[in-house]
Short mmCIF file of C-alpha atoms in Angstrom, two decimals:
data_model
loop_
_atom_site.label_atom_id
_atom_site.label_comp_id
_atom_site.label_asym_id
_atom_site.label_seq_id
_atom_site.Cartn_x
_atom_site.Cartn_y
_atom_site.Cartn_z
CA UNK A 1 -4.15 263.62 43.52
CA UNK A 2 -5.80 260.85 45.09
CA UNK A 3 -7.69 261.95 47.98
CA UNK A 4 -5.99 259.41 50.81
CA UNK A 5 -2.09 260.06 48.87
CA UNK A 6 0.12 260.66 52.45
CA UNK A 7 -1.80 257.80 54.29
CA UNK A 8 -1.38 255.67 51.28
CA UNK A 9 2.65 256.72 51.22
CA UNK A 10 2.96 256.14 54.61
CA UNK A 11 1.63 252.68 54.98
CA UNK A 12 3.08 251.83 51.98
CA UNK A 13 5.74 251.85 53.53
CA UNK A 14 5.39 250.70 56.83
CA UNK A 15 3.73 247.94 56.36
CA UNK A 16 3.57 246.46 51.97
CA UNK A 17 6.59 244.20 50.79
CA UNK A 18 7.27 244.68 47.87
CA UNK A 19 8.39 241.63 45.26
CA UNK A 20 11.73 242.21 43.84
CA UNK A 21 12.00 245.76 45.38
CA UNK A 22 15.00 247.51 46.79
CA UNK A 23 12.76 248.99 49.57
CA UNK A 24 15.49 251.52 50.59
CA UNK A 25 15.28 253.19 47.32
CA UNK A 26 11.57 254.86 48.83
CA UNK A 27 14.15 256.62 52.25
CA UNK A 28 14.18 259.32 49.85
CA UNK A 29 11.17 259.47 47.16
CA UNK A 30 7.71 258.23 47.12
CA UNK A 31 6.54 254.77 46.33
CA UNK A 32 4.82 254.82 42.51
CA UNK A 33 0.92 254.20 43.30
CA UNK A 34 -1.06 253.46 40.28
CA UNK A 35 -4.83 253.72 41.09
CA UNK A 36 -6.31 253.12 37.53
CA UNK A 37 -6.53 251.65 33.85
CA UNK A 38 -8.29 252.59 30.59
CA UNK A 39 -7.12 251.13 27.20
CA UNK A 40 -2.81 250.84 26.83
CA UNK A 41 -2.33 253.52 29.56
CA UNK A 42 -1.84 253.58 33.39
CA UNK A 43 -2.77 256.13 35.85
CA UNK A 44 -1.26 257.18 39.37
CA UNK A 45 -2.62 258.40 42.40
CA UNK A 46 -1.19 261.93 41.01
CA UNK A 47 -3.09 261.88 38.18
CA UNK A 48 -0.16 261.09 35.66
CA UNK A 49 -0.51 259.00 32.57
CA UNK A 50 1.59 256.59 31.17
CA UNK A 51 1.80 254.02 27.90
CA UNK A 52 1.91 250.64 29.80
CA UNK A 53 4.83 249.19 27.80
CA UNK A 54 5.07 246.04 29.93
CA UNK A 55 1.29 244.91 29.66
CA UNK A 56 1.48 245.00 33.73
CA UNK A 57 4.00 241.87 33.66
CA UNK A 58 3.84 240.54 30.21
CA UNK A 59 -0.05 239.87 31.20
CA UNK A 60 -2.76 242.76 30.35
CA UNK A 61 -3.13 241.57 26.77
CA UNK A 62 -6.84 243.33 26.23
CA UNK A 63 -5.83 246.41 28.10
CA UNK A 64 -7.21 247.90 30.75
CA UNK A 65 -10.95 248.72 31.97
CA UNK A 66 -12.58 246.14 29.52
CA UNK A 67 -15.78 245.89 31.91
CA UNK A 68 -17.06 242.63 29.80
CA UNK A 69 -14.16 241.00 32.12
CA UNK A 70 -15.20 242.31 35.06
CA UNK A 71 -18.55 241.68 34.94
CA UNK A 72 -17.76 238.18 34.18
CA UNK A 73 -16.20 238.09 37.30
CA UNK A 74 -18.70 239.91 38.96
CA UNK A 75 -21.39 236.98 37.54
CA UNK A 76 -19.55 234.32 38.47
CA UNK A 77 -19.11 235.45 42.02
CA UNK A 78 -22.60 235.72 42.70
CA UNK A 79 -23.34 232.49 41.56
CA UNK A 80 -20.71 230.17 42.90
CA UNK A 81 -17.82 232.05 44.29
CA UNK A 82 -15.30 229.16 45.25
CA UNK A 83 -15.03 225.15 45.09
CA UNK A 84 -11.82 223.29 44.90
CA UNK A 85 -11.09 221.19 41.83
CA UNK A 86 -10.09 218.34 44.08
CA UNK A 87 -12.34 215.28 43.32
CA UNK A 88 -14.75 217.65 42.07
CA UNK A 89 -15.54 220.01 39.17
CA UNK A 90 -17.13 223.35 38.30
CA UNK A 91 -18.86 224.35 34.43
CA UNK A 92 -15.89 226.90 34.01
CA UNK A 93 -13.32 224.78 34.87
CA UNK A 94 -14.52 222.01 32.91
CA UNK A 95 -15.28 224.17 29.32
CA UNK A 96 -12.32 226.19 29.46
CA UNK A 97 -10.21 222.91 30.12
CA UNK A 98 -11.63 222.13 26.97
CA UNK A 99 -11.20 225.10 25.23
CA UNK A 100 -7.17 225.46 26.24
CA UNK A 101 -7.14 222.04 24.82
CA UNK A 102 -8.65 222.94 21.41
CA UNK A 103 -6.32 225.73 20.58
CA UNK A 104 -3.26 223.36 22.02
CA UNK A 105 -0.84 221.89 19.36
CA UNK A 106 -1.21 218.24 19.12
CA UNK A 107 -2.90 215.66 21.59
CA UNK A 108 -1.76 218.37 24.42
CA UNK A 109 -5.29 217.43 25.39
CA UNK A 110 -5.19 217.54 29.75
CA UNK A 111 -5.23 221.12 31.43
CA UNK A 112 -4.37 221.06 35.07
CA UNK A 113 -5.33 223.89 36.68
CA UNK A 114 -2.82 226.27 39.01
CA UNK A 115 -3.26 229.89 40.04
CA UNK A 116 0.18 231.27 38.19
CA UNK A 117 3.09 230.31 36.27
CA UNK A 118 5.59 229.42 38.60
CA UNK A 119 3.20 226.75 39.85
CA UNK A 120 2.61 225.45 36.41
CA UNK A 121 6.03 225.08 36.10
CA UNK A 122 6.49 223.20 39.40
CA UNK A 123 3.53 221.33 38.37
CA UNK A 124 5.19 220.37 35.09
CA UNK A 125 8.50 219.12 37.01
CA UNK A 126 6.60 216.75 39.46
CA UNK A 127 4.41 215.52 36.47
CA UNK A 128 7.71 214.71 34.43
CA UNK A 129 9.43 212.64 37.52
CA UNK A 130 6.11 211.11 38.81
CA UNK A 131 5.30 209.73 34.79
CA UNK A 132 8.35 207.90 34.64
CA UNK A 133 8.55 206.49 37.86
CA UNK A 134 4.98 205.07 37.01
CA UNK A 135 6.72 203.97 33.85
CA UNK A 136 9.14 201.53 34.58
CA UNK A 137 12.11 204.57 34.22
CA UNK A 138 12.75 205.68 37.88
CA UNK A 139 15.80 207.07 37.39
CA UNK A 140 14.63 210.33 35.27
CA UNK A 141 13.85 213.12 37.23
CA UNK A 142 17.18 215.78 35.96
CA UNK A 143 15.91 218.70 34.52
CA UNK A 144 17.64 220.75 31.44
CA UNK A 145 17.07 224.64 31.27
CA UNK A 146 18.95 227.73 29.81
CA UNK A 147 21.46 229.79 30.69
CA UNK A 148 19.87 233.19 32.18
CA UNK A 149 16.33 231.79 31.67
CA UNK A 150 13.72 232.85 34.02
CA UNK A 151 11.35 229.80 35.25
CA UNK A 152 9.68 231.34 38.35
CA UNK A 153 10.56 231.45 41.94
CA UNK A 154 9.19 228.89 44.20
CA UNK A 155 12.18 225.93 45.27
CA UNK A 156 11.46 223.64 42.52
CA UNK A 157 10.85 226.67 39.43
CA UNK A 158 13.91 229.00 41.04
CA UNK A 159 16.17 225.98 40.62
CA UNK A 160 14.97 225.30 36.82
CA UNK A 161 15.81 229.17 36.44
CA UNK A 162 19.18 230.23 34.69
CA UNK A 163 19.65 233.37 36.82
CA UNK A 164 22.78 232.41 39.76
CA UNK A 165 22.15 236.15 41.24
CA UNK A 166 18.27 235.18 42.29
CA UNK A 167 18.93 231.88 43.24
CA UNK A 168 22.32 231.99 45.57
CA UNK A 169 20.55 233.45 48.69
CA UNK A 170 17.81 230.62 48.44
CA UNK A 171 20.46 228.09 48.71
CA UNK A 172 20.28 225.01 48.94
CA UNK A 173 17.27 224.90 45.94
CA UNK A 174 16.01 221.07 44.58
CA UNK A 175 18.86 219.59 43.33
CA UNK A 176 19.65 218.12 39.57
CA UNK A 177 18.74 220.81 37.29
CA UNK A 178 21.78 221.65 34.37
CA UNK A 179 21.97 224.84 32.03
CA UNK A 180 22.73 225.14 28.60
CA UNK A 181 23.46 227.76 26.24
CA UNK A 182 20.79 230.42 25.04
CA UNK A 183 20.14 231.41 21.65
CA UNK A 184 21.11 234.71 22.06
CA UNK A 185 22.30 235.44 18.07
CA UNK A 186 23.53 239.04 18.92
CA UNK A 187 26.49 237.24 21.28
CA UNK A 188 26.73 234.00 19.68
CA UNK A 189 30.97 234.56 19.13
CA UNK A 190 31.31 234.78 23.28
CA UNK A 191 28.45 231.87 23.54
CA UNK A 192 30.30 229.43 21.18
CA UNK A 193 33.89 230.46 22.29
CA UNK A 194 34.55 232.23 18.89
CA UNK A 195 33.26 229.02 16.89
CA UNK A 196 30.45 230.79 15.55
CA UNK A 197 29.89 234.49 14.95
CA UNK A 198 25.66 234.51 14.48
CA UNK A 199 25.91 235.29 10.81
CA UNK A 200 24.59 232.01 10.17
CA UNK A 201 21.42 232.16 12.66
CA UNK A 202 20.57 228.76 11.23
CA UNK A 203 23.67 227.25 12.20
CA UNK A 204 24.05 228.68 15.69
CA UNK A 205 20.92 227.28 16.31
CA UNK A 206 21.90 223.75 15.69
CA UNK A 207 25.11 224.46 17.61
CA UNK A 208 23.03 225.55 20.57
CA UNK A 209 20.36 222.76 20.77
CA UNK A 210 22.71 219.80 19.92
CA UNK A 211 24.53 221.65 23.84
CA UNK A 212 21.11 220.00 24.86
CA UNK A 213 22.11 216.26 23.55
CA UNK A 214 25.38 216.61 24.76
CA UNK A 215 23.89 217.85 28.54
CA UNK A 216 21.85 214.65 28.51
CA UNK A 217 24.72 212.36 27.77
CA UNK A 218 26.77 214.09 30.35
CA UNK A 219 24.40 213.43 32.98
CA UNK A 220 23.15 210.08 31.20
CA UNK A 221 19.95 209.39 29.59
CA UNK A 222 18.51 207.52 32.17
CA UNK A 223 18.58 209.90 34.26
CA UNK A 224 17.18 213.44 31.90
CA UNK A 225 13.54 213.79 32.96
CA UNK A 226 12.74 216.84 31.06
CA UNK A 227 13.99 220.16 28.85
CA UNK A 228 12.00 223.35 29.56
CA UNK A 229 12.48 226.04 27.32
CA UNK A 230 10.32 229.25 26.34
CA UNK A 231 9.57 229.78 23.06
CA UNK A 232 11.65 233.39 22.99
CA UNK A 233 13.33 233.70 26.21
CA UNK A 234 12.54 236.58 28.51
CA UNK A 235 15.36 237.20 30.78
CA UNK A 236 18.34 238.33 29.09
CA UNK A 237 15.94 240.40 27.15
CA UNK A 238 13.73 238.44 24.19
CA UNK A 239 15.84 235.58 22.73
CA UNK A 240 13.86 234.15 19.81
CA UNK A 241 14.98 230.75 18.61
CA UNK A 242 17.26 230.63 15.59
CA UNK A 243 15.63 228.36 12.44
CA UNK A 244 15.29 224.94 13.34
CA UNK A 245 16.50 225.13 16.61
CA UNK A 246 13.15 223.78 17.88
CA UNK A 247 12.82 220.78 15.56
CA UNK A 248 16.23 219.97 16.54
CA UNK A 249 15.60 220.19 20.08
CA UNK A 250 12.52 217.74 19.35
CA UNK A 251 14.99 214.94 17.60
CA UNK A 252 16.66 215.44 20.93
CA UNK A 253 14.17 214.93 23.15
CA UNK A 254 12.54 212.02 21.39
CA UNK A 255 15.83 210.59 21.01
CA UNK A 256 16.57 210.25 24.49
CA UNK A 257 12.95 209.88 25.64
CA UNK A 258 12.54 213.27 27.69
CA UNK A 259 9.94 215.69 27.65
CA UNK A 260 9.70 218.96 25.78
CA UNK A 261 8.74 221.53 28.07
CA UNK A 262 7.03 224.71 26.48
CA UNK A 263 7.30 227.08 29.30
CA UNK A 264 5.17 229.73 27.67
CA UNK A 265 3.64 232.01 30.85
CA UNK A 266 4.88 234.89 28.83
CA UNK A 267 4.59 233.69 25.16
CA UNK A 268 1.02 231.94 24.83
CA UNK A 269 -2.30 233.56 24.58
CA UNK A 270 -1.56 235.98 22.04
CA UNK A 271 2.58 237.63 22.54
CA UNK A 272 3.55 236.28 19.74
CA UNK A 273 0.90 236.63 17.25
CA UNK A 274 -0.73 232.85 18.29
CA UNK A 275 -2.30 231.09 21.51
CA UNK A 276 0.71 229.35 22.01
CA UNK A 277 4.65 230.26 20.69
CA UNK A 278 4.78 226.87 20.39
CA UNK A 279 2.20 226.96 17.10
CA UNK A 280 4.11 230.10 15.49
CA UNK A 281 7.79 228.52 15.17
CA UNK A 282 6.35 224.87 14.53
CA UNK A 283 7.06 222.55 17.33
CA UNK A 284 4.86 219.85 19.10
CA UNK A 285 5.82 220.05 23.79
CA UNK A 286 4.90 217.09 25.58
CA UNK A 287 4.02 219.78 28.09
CA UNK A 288 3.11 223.85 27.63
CA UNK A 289 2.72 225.96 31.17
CA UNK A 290 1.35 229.26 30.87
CA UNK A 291 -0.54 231.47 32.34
CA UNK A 292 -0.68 235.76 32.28
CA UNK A 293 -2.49 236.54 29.20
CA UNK A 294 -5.11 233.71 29.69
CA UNK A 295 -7.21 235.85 31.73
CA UNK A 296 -5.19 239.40 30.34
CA UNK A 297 -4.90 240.16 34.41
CA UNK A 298 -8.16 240.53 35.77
CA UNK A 299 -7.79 237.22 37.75
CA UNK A 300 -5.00 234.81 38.89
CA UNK A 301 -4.86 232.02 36.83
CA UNK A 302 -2.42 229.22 35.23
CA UNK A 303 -2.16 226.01 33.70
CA UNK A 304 0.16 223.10 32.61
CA UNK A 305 -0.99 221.21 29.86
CA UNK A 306 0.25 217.87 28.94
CA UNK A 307 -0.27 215.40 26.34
CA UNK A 308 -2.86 212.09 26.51
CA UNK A 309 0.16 209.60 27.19
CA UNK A 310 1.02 211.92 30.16
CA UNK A 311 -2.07 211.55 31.85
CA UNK A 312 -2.40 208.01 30.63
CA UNK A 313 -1.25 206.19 33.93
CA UNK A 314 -3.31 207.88 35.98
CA UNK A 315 -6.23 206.75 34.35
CA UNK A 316 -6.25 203.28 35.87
CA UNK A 317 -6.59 201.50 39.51
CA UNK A 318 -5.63 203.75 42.43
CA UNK A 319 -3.36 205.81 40.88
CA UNK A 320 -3.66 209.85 41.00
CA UNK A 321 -1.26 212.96 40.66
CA UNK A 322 -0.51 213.86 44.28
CA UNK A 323 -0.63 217.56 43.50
CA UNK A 324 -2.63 220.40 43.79
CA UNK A 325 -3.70 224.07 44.64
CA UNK A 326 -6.88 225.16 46.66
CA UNK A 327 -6.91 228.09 44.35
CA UNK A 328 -6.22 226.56 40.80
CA UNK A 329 -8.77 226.94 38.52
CA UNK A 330 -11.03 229.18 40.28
CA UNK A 331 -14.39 229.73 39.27
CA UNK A 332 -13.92 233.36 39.13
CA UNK A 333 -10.32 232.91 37.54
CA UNK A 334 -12.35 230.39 34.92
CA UNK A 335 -14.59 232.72 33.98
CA UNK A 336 -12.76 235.49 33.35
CA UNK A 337 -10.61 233.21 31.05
CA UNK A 338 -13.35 232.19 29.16
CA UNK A 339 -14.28 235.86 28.83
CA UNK A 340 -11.25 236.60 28.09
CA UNK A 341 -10.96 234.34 25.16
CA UNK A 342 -14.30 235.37 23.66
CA UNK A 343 -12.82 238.97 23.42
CA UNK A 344 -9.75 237.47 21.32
CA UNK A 345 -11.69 235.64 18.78
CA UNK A 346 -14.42 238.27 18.57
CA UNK A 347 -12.32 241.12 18.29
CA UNK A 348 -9.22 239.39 16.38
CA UNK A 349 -6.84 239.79 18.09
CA UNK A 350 -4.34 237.87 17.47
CA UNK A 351 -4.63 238.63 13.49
CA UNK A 352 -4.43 242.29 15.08
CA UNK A 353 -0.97 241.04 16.06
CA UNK A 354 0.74 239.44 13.43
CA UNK A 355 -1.02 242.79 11.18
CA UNK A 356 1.03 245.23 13.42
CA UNK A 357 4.11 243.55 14.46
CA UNK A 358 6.33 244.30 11.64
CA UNK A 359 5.41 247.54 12.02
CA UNK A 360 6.14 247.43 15.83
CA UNK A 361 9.59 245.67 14.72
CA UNK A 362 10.18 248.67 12.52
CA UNK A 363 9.45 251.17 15.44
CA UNK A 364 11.94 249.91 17.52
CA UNK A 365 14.52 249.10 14.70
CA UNK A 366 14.58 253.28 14.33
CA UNK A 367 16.41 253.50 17.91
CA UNK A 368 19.73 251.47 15.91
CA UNK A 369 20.64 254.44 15.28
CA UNK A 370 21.66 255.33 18.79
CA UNK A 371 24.77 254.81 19.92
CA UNK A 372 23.85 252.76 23.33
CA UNK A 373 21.65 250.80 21.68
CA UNK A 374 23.09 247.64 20.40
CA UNK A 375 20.50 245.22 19.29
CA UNK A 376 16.65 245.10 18.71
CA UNK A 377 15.49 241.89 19.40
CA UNK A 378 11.82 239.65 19.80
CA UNK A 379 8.91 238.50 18.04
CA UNK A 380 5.38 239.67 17.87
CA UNK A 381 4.69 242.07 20.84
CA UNK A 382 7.37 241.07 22.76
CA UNK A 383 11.29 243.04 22.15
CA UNK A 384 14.11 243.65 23.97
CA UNK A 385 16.70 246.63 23.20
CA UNK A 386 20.28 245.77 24.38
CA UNK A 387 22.57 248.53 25.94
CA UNK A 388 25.89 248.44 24.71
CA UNK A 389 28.80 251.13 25.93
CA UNK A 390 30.48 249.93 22.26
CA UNK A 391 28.59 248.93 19.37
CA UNK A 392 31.23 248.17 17.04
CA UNK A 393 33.06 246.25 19.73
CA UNK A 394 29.78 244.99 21.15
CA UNK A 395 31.27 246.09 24.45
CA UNK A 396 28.54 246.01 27.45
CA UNK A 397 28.95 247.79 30.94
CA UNK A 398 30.16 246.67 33.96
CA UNK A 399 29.11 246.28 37.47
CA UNK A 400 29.02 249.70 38.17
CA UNK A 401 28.09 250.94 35.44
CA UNK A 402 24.77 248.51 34.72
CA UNK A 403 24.09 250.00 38.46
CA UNK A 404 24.28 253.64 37.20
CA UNK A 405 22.64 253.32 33.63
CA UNK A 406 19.74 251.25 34.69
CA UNK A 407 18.59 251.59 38.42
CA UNK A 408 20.16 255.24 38.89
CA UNK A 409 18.55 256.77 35.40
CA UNK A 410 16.93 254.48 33.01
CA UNK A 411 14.34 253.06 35.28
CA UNK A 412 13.11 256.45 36.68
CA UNK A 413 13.68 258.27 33.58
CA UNK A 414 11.40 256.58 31.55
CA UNK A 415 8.97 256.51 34.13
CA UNK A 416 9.27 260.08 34.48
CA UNK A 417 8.38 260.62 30.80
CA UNK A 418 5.62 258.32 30.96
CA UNK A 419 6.31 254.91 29.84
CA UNK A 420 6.18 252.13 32.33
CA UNK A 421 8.56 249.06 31.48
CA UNK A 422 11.20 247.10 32.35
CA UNK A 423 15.40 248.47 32.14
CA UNK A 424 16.59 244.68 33.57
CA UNK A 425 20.36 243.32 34.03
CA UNK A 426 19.57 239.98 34.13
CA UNK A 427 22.35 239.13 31.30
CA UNK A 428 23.17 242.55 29.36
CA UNK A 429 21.56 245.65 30.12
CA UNK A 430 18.12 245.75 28.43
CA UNK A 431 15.03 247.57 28.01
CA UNK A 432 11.92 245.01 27.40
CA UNK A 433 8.94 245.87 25.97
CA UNK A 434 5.56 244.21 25.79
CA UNK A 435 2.42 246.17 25.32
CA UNK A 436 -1.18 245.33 25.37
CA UNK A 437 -1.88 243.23 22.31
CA UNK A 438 -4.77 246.24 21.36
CA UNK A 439 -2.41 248.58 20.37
CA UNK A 440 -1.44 250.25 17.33
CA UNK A 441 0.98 252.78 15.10
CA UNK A 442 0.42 255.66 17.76
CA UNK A 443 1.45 253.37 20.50
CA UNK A 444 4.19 252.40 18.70
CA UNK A 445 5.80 255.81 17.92
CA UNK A 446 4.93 257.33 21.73
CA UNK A 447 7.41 254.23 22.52
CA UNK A 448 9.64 255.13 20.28
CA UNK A 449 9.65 258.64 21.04
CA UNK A 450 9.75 258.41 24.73
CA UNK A 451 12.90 255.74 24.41
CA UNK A 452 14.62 258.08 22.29
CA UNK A 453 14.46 261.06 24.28
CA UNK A 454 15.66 258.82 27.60
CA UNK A 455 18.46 257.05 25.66
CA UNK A 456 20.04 259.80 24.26
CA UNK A 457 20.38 261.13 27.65
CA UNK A 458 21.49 257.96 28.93
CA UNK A 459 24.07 258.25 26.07
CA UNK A 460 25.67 260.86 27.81
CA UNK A 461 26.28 259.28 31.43
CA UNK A 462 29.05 257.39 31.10
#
């Protein structure tokens, strides 16, 4: 028990807001207080132990307690603890700028700094409408995203986001962003109005990227700025895209002239078995944000990172990108990353990942036999399980029942037995997992185990 546990409790919560928290579910129970790290597991102020299934947020790729990162940190703070990036530069900024851009696909060769995701994001929308204004095409500045996607939550990112239940009581968000259909194979028949039933992955696919051509002739080509897409789709629980789907979306966008955006905050720096999703299902962005895994957690950092011809009218007279952060690319944040990124090649870890993730694939693919559990879905460390109350009707829950099966059990439950991850509604019930990118087998089957024993339960709710 951690030796300051009722002070902590109590000005918890008086006083700490939460992000996404129903604070009134803590009238009753104590808030969850984890005090410490080491390896794939977690630690509360009680003492208990848990398998961090969600890497933190889809972010502690190397684990926890790896004191090379914090003594990075530690170094760099002593030495030069803060200096913006505005007209100015720092070594750390400058070599992992260059490093970012040498595992980038392409001539994705300019790395602007931010301090998360959701401002790489934004940063990537204002890049796309500033570039064509300063190109003679004034008009583009829409933006095309998916249906239930998650994009972030500042005005600009929350309206790019798929996801009508965050966004309603921020209303009115930046106008002229349009959805289109995910590439969610397991429902393809509802997606495609019966057309298609997801036998054919291939062909669903091109059904669901050509929606893209047909969103930028609806709104008219002169005035699509951009597409932003993830490379497998968080919310909704792990959509990877179908073959092709990516090279089709690519004729699209170079057909119309708008940009590719690689929104890959979650996917790059190791998820999916590469340093960018983009690399491992073959597509070239005109822009990739990311951020999470580039420093695996141990400091706030992001990036967007666009190609030469993007940066290429700002190279001349008195132009300049209006934009910035005082935070973004922080020395500290800088060289942590480059840390960071030392550890991956040195200890191999993303061949680590593409070693284990059949394996992890296989793990999860055990729980089909469950009765709730409709689908196992993802790609490299990165899976979603779909809750279904029918799985030969695919038949999910309602309201109600969503309520009951994943904020009145699942959540706690799991907790309870000592895995820490994510039971989300945002689409269908799922359960998403995304461990550190160190683990292994054991990991694997204490997943497995723990999901079995809470499911089966669940099983019996409703």
């Amino acid at each position: 028990m951690h030796p300051d546990y009722d002070h902590l409790q109590r000005a918890a919560k008086d006083h700490l807001w939460m992000h996404f928290t129903r604070h009134s579910t803590y009238d009753t129970s104590d808030v969850p207080i984890i005090v410490r790290g080491e390896g794939a597991y977690i630690y509360d102020a009680q003492g208990k132990r848990y398998l961090d299934g969600l890497g933190g947020l889809f972010v502690s790729q190397l684990g926890h307690g790896r004191t090379e990162l914090a003594d990075a940190a530690a170094a760099q703070a002593k030495e030069l603890a803060f200096h913006p990036l505005w007209s100015y530069a720092h070594p750390n900024a400058i070599l992992l700028a260059e490093r970012v851009a040498g595992y980038a696909p392409g001539d994705l060769n300019r790395v602007f700094f931010t301090t998360g995701g959701g401002e790489a994001v934004e940063s990537a929308w204002k890049l796309a409408k500033n570039y064509f204004k300063l190109t003679g095409k004034p008009m583009k500045h829409k933006v095309i995203s998916r249906s239930i996607a998650y994009h972030g939550t500042t005005q600009g990112a929350l309206s790019i986001t798929g996801l009508p239940p965050l966004k309603q009581q921020f209303e009115p968000l930046v106008p002229s962003t349009f959805r289109v259909p995910n590439t969610n194979v397991y429902r393809a028949e509802e997606t495609t109005g019966g057309l298609l039933d997801g036998s054919d992955p291939e062909a669903f696919g091109r059904w669901a990227a050509d929606q893209i051509a047909v969103a930028i002739e609806n709104e008219g080509p002169d005035t699509v700025a951009a597409v932003f897409l993830e490379p497998v789709q968080n919310a909704g629980g792990c959509f990877p895209p179908p073959p092709g789907y990516f090279q089709r979306v690519r004729e699209i966008c170079d057909e119309y002239d708008v940009l590719l955006v690689s929104d890959e905050v979650i996917c790059a720096f190791g998820r999916l078995g590469h340093m960018f999703g983009a690399e491992r299902y073959g597509y070239q962005p005109d822009i990739i944000t990311c951020a999470k895994g580039i420093t695996s957690g141990y400091s706030p950092l992001g990036a967007m990172v666009a190609t030469d011809r993007l940066m290429e009218p700002f190279l001349h007279g008195a132009e300049s990108f209006a934009h910035g952060f005082t935070f973004g690319g922080h020395p500290v944040s800088t060289a942590v990353a480059m840390a960071n990124l030392d550890i991956f090649e040195n200890e191999h870890v993303l061949e680590h990942v593409r070693d284990n993730e059949d394996a992890f694939r296989s793990t999860l693919e055990r729980l089909l036999d469950l009765p709730i559990v409709g689908d196992v879905r993802g790609d490299g460390y990165f899976y979603g399980i779909e809750l279904v109350k029918d799985k030969d009707t695919k038949t999910t829950f309602d309201e109600a029942e969503s309520e009951k099966l994943l904020r009145g059990f699942l959540s706690k439950a799991l907790y309870d037995e000592g895995l820490y991850c994510r039971a989300d509604d945002r689409g269908d019930p799922v359960i998403q997992l995304s461990p550190p990118l160190i683990c292994d087998q054991t990991h694997f089957d204490e997943m497995e185990q723990i999901l079995r024993t809470v499911l089966d339960k669940a099983a019996t709710l409703l």
